[in-house]
mmCIF file of C-alpha atoms in Angstrom:
data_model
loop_
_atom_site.group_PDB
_atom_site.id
_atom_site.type_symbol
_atom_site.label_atom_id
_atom_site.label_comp_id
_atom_site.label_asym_id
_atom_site.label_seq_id
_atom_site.Cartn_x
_atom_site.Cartn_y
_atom_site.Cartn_z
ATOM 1 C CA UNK T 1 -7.478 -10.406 -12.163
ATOM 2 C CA UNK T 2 -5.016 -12.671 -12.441
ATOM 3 C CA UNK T 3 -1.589 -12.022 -11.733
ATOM 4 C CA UNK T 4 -0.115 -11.385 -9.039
ATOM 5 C CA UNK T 5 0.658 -6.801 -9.945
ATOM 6 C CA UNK T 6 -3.152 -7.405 -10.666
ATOM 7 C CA UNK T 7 -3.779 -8.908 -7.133
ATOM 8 C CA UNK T 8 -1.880 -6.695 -5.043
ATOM 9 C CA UNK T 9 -3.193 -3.210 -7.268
ATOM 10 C CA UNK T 10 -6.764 -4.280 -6.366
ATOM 11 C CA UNK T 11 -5.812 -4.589 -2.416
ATOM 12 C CA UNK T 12 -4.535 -1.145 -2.580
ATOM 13 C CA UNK T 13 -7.494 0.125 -3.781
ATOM 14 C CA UNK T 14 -9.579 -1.553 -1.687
ATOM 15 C CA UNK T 15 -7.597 -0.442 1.153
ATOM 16 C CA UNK T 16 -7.818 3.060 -0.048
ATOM 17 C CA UNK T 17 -11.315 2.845 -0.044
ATOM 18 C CA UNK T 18 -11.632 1.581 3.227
ATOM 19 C CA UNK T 19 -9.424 4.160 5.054
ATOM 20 C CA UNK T 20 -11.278 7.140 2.764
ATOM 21 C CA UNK T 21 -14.231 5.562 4.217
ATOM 22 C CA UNK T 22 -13.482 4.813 7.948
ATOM 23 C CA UNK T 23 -12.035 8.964 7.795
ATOM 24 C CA UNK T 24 -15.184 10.273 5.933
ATOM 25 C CA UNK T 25 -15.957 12.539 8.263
ATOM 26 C CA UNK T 26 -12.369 14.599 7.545
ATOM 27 C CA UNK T 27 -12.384 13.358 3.576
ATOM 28 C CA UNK T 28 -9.889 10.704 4.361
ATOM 29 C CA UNK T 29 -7.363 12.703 6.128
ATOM 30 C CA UNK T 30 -5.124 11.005 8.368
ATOM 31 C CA UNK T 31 -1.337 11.882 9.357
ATOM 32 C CA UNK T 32 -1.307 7.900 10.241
ATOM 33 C CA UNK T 33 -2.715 6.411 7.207
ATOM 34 C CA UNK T 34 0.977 4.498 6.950
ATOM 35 C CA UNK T 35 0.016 2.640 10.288
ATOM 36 C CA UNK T 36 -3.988 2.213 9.512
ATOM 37 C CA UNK T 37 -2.704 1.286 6.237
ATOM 38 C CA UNK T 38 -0.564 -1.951 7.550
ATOM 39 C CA UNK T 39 -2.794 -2.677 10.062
ATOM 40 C CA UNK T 40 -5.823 -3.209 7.355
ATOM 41 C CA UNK T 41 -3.459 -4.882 5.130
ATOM 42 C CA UNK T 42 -1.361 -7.155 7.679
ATOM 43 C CA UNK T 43 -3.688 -10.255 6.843
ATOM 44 C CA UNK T 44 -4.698 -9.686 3.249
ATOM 45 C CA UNK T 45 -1.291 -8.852 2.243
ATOM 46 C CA UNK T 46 0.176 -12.147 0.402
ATOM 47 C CA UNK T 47 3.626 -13.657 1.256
ATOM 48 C CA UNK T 48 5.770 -12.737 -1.827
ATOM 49 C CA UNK T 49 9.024 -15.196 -1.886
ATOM 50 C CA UNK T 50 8.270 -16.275 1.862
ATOM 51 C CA UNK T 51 8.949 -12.672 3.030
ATOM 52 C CA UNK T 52 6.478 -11.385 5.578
ATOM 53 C CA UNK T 53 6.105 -8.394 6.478
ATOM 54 C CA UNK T 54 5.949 -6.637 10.414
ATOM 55 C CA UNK T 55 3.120 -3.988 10.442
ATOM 56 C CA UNK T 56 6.153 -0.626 11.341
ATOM 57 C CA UNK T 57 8.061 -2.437 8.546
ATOM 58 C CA UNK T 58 5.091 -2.104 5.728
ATOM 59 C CA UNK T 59 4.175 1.221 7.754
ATOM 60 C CA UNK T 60 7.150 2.636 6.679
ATOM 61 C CA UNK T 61 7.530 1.030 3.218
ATOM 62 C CA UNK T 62 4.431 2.938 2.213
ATOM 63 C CA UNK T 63 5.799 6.204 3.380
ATOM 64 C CA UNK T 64 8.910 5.252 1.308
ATOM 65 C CA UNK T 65 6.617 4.797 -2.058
ATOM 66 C CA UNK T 66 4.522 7.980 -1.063
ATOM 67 C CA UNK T 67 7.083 9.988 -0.835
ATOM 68 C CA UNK T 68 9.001 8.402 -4.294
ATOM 69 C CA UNK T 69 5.102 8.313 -5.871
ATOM 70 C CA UNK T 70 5.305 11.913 -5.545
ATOM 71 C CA UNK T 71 8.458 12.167 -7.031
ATOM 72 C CA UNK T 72 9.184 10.009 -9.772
ATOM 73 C CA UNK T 73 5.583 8.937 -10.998
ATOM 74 C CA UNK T 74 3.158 11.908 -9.571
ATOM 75 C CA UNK T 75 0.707 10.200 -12.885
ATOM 76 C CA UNK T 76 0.791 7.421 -12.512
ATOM 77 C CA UNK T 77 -2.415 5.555 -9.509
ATOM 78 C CA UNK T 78 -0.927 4.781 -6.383
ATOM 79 C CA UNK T 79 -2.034 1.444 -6.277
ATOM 80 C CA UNK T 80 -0.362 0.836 -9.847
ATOM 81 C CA UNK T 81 2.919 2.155 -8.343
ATOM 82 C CA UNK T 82 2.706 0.367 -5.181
ATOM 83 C CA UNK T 83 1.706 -3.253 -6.523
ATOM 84 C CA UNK T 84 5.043 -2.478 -8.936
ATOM 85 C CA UNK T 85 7.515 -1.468 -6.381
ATOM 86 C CA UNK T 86 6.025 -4.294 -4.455
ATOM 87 C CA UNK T 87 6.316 -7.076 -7.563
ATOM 88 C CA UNK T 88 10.147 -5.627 -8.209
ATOM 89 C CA UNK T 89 11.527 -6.228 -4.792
ATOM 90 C CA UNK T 90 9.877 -8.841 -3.652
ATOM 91 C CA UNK T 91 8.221 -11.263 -5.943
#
C-alpha cells in the first residue's frame, strides 16, 4: 500500500474494526460512531495539503459521506468511498 487512496482506505478499515470491536457487545452499534470515529482517527489521520482537521469537523464530514455512501454508491466499501471523497477534496 502505497498511495496515498491506499493509505487512507486501510485507516478506515482499521478504524471500522476497532469501533465494531470496542461495541461488540451491541454488534457495533453506536448512534455516535461519527464522534468515536474522529476521536480514533484525530492522530492517525494524515495532513492532506496542510489541512487539519478539528475532531466535530471530521465528525461531521463522515456523517456527510454516510449519508451520500448511502445514496450515490450503496456498492461500493465505505472505506473505498471515504479514502475517495477524502483524496478529491483534499489531496
Amino acid at each position: 500500500m502505497n498511495s496515498l487512496t491506499d493509505q487512507l482506505t486501510a485507516l478506515f478499515e482499521q478504524t471500522g474494526k476497532a469501533h465494531h470491536e470496542a461495541f461488540a457487545a451491541v454488534d457495533g452499534a453506536d448512534d455516535d460512531w461519527p464522534i468515536w470515529y474522529a476521536e480514533y482517527l484525530m492522530d492517525k489521520f494524515p495532513s492532506l495539503k496542510g489541512k487539519s482537521f478539528a475532531k466535530n469537523e471530521l465528525a461531521e464530514l463522515l456523517t456527510q459521506l454516510s449519508k451520500e455512501h448511502a445514496t450515490n454508491a450503496p456498492a461500493t466499501p465505505w472505506p473505498s468511498y471515504y479514502a475517495k471523497f477524502f483524496i478529491d477534496h483534499y489531496a
